[in-house]
CSV table of C-alpha atoms in Angstrom, one decimal:
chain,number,residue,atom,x,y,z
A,281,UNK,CA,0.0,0.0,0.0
A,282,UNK,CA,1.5,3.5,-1.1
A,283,UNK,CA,-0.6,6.9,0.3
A,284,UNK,CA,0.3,10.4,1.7
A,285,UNK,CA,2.3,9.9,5.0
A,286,UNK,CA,-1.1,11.4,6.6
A,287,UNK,CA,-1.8,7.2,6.4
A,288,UNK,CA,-0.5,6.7,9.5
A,289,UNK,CA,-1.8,9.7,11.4
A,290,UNK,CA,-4.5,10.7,13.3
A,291,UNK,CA,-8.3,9.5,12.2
A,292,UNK,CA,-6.9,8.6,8.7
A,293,UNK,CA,-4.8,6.1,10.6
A,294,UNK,CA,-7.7,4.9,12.8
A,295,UNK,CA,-10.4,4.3,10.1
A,296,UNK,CA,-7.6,2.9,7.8
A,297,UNK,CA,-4.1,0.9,9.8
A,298,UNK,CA,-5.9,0.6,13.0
A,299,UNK,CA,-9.1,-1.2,11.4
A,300,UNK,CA,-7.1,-3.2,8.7
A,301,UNK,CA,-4.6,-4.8,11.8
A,302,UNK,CA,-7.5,-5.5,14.2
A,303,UNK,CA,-9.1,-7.5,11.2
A,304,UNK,CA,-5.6,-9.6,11.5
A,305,UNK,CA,-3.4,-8.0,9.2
A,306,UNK,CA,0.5,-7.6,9.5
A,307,UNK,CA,2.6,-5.3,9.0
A,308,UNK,CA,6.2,-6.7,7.6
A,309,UNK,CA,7.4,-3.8,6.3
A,310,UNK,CA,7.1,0.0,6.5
A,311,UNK,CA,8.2,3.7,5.4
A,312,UNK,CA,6.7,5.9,7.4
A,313,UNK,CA,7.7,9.6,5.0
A,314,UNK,CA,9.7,10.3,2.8
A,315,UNK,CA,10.0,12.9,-0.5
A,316,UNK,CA,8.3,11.6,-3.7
A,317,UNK,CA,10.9,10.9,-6.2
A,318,UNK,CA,9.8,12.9,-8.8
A,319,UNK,CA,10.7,16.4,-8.7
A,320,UNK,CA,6.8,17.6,-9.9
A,321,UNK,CA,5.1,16.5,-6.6
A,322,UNK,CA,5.8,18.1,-3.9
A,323,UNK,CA,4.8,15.8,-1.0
A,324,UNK,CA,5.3,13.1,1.5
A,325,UNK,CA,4.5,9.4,1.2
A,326,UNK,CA,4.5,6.0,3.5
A,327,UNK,CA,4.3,2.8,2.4
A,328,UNK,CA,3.1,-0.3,4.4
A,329,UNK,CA,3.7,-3.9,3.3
A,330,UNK,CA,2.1,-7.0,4.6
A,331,UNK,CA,-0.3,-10.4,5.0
A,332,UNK,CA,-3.2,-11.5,6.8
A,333,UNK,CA,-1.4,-15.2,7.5
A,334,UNK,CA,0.5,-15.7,10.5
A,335,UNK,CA,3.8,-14.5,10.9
A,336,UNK,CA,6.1,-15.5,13.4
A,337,UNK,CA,7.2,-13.5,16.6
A,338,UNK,CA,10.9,-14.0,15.0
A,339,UNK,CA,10.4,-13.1,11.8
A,340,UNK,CA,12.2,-9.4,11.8
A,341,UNK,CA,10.0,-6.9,10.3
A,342,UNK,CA,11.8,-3.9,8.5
A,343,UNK,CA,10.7,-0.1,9.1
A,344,UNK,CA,12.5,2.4,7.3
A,345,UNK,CA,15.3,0.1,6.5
A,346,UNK,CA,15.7,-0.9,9.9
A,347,UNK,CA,15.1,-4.7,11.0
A,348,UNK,CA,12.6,-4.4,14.4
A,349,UNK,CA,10.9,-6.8,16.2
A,350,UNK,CA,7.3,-5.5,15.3
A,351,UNK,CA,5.5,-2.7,13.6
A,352,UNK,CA,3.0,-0.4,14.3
A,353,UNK,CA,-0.1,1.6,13.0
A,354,UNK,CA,2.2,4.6,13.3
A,355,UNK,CA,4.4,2.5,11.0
A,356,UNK,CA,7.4,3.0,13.4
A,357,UNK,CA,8.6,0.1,15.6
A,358,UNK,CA,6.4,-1.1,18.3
A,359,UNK,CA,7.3,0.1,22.0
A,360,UNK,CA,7.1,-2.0,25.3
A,361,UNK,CA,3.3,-0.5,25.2
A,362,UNK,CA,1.3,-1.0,22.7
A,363,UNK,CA,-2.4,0.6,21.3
A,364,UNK,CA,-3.9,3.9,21.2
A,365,UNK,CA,-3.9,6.7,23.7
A,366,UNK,CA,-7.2,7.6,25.3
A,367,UNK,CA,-8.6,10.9,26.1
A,368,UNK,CA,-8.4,12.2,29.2
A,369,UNK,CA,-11.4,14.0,31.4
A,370,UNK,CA,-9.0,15.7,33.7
A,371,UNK,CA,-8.0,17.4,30.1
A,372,UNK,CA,-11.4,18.7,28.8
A,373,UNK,CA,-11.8,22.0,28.6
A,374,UNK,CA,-7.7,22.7,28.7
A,375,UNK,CA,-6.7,23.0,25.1
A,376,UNK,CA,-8.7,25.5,22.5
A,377,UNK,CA,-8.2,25.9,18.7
A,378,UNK,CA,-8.8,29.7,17.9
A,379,UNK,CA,-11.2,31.3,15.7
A,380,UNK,CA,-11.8,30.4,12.2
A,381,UNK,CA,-12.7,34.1,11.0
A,382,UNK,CA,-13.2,33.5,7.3
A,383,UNK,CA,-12.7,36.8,5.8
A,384,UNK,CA,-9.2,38.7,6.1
A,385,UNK,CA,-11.4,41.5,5.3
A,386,UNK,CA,-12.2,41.8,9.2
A,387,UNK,CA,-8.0,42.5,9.4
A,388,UNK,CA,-6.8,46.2,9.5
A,389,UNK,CA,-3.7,47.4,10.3
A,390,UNK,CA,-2.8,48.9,14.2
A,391,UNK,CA,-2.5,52.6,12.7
A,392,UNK,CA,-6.1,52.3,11.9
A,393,UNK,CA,-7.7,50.4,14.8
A,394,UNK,CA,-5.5,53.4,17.0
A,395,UNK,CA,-7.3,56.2,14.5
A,396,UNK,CA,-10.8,54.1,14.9
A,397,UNK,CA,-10.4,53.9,18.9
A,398,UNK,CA,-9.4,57.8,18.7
A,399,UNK,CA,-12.1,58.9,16.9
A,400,UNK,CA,-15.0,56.9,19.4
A,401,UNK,CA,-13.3,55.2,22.1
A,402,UNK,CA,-16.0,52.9,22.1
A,403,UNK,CA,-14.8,51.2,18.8
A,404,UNK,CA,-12.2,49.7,21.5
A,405,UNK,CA,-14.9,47.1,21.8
A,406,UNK,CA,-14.7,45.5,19.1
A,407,UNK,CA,-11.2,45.9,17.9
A,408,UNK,CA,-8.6,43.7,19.0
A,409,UNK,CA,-5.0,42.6,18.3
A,410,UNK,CA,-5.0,39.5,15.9
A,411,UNK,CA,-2.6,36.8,16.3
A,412,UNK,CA,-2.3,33.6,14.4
A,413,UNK,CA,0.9,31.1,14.1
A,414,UNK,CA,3.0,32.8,11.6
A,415,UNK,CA,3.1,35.9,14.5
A,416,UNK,CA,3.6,33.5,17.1
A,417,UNK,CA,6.7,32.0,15.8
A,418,UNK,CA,8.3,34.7,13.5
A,419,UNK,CA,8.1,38.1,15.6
A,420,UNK,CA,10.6,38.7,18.6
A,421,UNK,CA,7.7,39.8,20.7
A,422,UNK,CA,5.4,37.1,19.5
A,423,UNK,CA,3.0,40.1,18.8
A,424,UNK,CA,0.3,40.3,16.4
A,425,UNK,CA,1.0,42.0,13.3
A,426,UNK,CA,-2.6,42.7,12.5
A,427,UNK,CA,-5.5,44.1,14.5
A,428,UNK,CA,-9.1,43.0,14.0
A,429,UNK,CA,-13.3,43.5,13.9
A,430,UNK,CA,-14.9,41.2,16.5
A,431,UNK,CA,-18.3,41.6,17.2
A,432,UNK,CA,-18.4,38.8,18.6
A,433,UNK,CA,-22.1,37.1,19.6
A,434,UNK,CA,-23.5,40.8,19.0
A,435,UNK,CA,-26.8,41.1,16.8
A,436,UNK,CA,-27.1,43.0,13.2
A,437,UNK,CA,-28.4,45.7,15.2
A,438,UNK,CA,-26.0,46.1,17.7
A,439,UNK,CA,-23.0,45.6,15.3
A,440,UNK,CA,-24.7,48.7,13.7
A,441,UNK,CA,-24.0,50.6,16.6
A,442,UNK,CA,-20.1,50.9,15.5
A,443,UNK,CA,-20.6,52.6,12.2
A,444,UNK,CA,-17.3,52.9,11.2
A,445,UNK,CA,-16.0,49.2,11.6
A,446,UNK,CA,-19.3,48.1,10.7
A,447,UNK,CA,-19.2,49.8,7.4
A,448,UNK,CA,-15.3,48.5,7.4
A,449,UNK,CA,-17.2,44.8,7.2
A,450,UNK,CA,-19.6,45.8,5.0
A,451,UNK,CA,-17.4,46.6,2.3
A,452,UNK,CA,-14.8,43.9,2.7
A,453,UNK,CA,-16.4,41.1,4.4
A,454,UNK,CA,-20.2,40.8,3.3
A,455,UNK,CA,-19.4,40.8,-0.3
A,456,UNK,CA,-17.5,37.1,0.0
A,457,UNK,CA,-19.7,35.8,3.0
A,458,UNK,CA,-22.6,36.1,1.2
A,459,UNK,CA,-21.4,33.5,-1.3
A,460,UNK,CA,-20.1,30.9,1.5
A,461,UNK,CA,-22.3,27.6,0.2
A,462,UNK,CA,-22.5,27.5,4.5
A,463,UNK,CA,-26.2,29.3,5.4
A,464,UNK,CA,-25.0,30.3,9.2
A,465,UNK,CA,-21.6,31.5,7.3
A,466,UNK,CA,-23.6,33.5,4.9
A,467,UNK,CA,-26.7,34.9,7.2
A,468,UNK,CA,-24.5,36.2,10.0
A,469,UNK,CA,-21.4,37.5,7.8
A,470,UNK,CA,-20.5,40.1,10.5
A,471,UNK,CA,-19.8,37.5,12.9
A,472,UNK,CA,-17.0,35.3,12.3
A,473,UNK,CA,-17.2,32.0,11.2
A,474,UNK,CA,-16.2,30.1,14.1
A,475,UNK,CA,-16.7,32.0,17.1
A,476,UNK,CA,-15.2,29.5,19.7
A,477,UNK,CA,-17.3,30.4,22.6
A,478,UNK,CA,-15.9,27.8,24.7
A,479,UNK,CA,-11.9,28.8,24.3
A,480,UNK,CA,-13.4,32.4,25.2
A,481,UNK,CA,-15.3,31.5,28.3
A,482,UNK,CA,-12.4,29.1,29.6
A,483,UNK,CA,-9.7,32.2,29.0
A,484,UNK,CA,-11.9,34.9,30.3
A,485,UNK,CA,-11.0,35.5,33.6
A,486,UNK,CA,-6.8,34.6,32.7
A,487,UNK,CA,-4.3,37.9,32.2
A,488,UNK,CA,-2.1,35.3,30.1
A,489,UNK,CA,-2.4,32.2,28.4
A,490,UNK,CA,-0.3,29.6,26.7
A,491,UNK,CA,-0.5,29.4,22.7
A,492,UNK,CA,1.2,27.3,20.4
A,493,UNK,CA,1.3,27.1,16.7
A,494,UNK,CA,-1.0,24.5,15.0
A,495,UNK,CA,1.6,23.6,12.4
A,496,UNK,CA,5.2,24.1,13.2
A,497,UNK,CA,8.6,22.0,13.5
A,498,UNK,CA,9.1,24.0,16.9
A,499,UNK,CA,6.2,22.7,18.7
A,500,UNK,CA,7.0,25.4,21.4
A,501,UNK,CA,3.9,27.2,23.4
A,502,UNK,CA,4.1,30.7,24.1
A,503,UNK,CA,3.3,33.2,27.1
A,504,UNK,CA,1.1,36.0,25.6
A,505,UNK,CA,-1.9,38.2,27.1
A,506,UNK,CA,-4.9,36.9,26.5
A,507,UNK,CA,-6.7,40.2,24.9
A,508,UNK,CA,-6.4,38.8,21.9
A,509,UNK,CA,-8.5,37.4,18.8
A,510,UNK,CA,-6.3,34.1,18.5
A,511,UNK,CA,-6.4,32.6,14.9
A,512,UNK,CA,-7.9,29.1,13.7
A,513,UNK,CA,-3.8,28.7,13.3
A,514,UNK,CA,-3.3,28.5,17.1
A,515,UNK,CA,-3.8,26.0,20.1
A,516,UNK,CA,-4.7,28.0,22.8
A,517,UNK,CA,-4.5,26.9,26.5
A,518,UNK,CA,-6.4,28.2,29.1
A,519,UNK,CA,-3.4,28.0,31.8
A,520,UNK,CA,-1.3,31.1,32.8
A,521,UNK,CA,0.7,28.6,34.9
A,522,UNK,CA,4.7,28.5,34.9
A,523,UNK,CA,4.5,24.3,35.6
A,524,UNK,CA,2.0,23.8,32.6
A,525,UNK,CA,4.8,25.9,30.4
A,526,UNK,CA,7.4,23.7,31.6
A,527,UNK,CA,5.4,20.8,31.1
A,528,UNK,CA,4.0,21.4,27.6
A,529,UNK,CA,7.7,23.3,26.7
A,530,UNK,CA,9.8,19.8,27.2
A,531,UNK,CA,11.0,16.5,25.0
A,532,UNK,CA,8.4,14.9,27.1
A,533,UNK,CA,5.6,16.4,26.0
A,534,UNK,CA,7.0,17.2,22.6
A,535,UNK,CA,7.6,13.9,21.8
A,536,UNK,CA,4.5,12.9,22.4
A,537,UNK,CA,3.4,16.0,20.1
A,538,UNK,CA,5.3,14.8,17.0
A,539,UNK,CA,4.4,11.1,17.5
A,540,UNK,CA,0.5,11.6,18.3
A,541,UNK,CA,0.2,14.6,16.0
A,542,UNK,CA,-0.5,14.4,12.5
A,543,UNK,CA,1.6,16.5,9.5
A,544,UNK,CA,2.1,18.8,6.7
A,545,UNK,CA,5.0,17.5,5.0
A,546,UNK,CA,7.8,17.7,7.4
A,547,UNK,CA,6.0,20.2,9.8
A,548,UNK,CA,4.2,18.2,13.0
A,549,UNK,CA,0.6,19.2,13.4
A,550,UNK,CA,-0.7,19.5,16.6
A,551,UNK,CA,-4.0,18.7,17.2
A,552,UNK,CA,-5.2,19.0,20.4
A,553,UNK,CA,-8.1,16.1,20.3
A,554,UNK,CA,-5.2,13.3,19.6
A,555,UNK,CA,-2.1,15.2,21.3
A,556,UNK,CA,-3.1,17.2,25.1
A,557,UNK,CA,-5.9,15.7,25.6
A,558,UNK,CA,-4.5,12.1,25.8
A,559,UNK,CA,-1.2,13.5,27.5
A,560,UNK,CA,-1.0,12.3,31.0
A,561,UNK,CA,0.2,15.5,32.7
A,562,UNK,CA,2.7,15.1,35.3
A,563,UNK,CA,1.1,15.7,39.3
A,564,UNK,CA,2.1,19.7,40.4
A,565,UNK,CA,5.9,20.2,41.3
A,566,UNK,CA,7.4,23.1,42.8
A,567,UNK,CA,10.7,23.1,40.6
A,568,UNK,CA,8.1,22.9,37.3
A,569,UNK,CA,7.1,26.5,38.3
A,570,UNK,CA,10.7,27.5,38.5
A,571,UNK,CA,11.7,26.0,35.2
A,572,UNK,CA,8.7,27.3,33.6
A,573,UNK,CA,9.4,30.9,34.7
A,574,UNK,CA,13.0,31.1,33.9
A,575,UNK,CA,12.7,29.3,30.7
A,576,UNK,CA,9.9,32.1,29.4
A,577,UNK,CA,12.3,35.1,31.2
A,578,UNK,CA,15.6,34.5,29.6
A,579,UNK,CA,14.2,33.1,26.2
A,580,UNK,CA,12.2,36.3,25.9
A,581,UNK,CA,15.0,38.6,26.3
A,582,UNK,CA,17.3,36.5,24.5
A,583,UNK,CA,14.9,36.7,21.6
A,584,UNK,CA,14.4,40.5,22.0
A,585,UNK,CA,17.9,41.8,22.2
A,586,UNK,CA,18.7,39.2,18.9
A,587,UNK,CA,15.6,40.6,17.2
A,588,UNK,CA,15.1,36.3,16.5
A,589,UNK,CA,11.8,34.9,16.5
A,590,UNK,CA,10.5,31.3,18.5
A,591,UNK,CA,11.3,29.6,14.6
A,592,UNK,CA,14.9,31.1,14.1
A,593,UNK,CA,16.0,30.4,17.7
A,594,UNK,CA,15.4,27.2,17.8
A,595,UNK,CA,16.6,26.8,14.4
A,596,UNK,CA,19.9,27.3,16.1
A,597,UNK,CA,18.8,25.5,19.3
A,598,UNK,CA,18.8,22.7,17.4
A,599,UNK,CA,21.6,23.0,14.9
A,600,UNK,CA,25.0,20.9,16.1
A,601,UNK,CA,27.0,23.8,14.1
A,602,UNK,CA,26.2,26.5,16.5
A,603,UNK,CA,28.7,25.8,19.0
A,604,UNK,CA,30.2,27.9,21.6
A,605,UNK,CA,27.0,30.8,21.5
A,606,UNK,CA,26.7,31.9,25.2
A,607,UNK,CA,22.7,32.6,23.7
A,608,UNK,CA,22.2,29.6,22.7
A,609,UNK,CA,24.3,27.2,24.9
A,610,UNK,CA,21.8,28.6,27.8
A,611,UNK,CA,19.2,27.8,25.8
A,612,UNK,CA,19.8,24.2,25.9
A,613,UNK,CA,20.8,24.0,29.5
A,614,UNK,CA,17.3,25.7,30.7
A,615,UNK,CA,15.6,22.6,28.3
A,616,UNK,CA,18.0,19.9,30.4
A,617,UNK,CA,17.0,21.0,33.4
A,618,UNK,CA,13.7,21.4,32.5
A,619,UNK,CA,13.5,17.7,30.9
A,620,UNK,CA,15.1,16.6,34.4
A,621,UNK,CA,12.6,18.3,36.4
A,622,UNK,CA,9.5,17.1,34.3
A,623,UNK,CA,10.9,13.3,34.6
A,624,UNK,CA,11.2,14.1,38.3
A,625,UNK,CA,7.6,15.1,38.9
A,626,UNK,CA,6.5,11.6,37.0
A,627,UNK,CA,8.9,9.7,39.3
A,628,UNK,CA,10.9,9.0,36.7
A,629,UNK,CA,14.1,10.5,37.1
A,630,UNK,CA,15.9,6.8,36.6
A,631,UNK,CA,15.5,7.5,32.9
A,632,UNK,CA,18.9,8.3,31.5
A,633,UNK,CA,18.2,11.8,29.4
A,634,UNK,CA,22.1,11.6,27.6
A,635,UNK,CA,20.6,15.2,25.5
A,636,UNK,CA,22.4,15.8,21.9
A,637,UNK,CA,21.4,16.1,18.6
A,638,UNK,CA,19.0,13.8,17.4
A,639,UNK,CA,16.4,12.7,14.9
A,640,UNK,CA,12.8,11.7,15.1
A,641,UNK,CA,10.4,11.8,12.2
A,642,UNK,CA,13.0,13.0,10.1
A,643,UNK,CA,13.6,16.2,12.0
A,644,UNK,CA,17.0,16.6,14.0
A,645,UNK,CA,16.5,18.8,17.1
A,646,UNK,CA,18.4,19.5,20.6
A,647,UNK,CA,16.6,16.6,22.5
A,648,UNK,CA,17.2,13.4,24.5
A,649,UNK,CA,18.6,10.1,23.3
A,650,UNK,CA,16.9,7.7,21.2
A,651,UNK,CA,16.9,5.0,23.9
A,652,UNK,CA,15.5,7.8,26.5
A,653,UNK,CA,12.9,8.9,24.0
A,654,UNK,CA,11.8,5.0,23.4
A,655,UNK,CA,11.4,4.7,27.5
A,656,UNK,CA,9.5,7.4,27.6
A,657,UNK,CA,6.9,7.2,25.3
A,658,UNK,CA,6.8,3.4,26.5
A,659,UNK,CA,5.7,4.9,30.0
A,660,UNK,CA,3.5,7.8,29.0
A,661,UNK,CA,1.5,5.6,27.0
A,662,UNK,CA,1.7,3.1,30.3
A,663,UNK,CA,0.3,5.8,32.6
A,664,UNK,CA,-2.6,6.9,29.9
A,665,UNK,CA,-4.0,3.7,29.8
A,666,UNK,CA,-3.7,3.5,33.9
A,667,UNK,CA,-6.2,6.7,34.0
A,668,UNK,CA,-8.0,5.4,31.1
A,669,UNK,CA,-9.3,2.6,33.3
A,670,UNK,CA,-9.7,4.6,36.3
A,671,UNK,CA,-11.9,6.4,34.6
A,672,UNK,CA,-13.3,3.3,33.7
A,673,UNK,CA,-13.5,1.5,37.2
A,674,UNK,CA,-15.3,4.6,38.9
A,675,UNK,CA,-18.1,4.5,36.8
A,676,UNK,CA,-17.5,7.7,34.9
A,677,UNK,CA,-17.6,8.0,31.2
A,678,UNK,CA,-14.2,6.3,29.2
A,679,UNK,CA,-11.9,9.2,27.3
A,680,UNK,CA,-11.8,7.5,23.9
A,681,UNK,CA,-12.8,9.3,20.7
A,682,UNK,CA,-16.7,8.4,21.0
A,683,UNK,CA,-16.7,9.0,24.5
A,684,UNK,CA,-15.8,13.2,25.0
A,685,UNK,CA,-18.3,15.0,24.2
A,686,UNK,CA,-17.2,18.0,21.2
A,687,UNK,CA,-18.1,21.5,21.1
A,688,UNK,CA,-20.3,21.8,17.7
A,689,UNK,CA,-18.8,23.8,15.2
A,690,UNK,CA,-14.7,23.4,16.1
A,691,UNK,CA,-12.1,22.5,13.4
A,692,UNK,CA,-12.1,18.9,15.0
A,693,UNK,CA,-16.1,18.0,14.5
């Protein structure tokens, strides 16, 4: 079987890999991506071989050129744990995509959401700053480049009573809304499309919260202030908490990110249905809060006074070349002791971190060992499916896919 790599990844992977092995098929042999070889296509493919008779537990199996004892649906070599994570309840309600606004025309620039506010201070209302990933990861402030028009739940007639960016949406949103083939899309164009009342409610009350960009080989959250619109292109946390930055800022949690996560081409997705809401978070830890603080303090001013961006500093985070760059040499010590402290608030500071530069899903970053990576996942997996069946054994409802309720209209319906 040849597909995109997507074969092996997220619900393409459980109504396709995962159904055709529970019906009793093998998998011998495996590539999980690589480049199509000709030139004209520009994307990633996997391949799976195998046979519905039996095959020996000492037959090797071969993924990615590599003899392994067994292979998974992930189309990597099977772990000491084996299956599917399981959502989580004591993660509902954590992890937010932003809102789809459909129609840049709500955009303007900050020059004339300053000019708007200026002119009727009450047009501060409904103007906000706009941020979406390629912000997030590009600027040294992580600040939004854009502003925007939110009117949020507001009626026609009370969107009216801003004239000036009502007319603004008039003229450069209602033209293209009214030709969405969606009726809610096209009867409320002022609104956007996907409000995400939920993220909103869960963030309301927080001065800061945790973003991370959807699609991005950093998978790195943020600390940025809440009063923002946050683009469909952002996970959004509803935390302002140090610890949960630690936690969701080390190889521990970013492993689990890329292996969980889906892709665009060489880029991990994160998707917050298959990725935080299955990760077993660690219990609270004093040193997390330490680790969380300093790693935000010093990586924020490092990125300021280098006018570098979350992408370009860990492009050199994670480049064996750059030697010797007091910057960047920090950086990597803050993410070892970070890693140490996360394993110690699992109990697991046994595991062996050895950090250098290595590759996983074909992408080479400042991270810990192979064999510490393998352990790791192993146990994570071990300690979802422990809460899994505590959920179970009290009586309360099991955190698969069927069983977690979704808010209606998100990304992930």
């Amino acid at each position: 079987m040849v597909a995109t790599n997507t074969v092996a990844q997220g619900d393409t992977r459980e109504v396709g890999l995962d159904a055709m092995v529970a019906d009793g098929f093998t998998i011998t042999r495996a590539i999980q991506s690589r480049s199509w070889p000709a030139s004209s296509a520009n994307l990633e493919y996997a391949a799976a071989w195998g046979t519905l008779s039996p095959v020996a537990d000492n037959v090797p199996r071969v993924a990615d050129d590599i003899e392994v004892r067994r292979i998974s649906t992930l189309l990597e070599p099977t772990g000491r744990a084996e299956g599917n994570p399981a959502r989580l309840l004591e993660n509902t309600g954590v992890a937010h995509i932003g809102s789809l606004v459909l129609g840049m025309g709500f955009t303007i620039t900050p020059e004339v959401a300053a000019e708007w506010i200026s002119l009727d201070s009450r047009n501060g209302d409904v103007l906000f700053p706009f941020l979406n990933g390629e912000n997030l990861n590009q600027r040294p402030d992580a600040s939004a480049a854009r502003w925007i028009v939110d009117f949020g739940q507001r009626s026609l007639e009370a969107a009216r009573a801003y004239p000036t960016p009502f007319e603004h949406v008039v003229l450069n949103v209602k033209p293209e809304r009214t030709k969405n083939p969606r009726k809610p899309y096209r009867d409320r164009w002022w609104q956007f499309a996907e409000k995400q009342m939920s993220m909103r409610k869960a963030i309301a009350e927080l001065r800061e919260v945790l973003v991370i960009a959807l699609v991005s080989k950093t998978v790195m959250p943020m600390r940025v202030p809440s009063g923002h619109v946050f683009s469909h292109t952002l996970g959004v946390f509803a935390t302002k908490s140090f610890a949960d930055q630690a936690v969701l800022s080390s190889s521990v949690h970013q492993l689990w990110a890329i292996k969980y996560g889906s892709g665009m081409r060489n880029d991990p997705r994160y998707t917050p249905s298959d990725v935080f809401e299955t990760f077993p978070r660690p219990a609270p830890f004093d040193p997390l809060e330490i680790m969380g603080r300093a790693l935000d303090v010093e990586r924020r001013e490092i990125m300021l006074r280098r006018d570098l961006g979350l992408t370009k500093i860990y492009n050199l985070v994670n480049d064996p070349v750059v030697q010797r760059d007091t910057d960047i040499d920090r950086l990597r010590e803050i993410h070892v002791e970070l890693d140490r402290e996360v394993l110690a608030a699992y109990g697991w500071s046994d595991i062996y971190q050895a950090h250098g530069f290595h590759s996983y899903r074909q992408m080479a970053r400042w991270s810990v060992s192979p064999a510490a990576r393998a352990e790791i996942l192993d146990r994570l997996l071990e300690e979802n499916q422990r809460r899994a069946n505590e959920n179970k054994k009290v009586g309360r409802a099991s955190a698969s896919k069927v069983g977690i309720p979704r808010e209606e209209g998100t990304l992930f319906t």
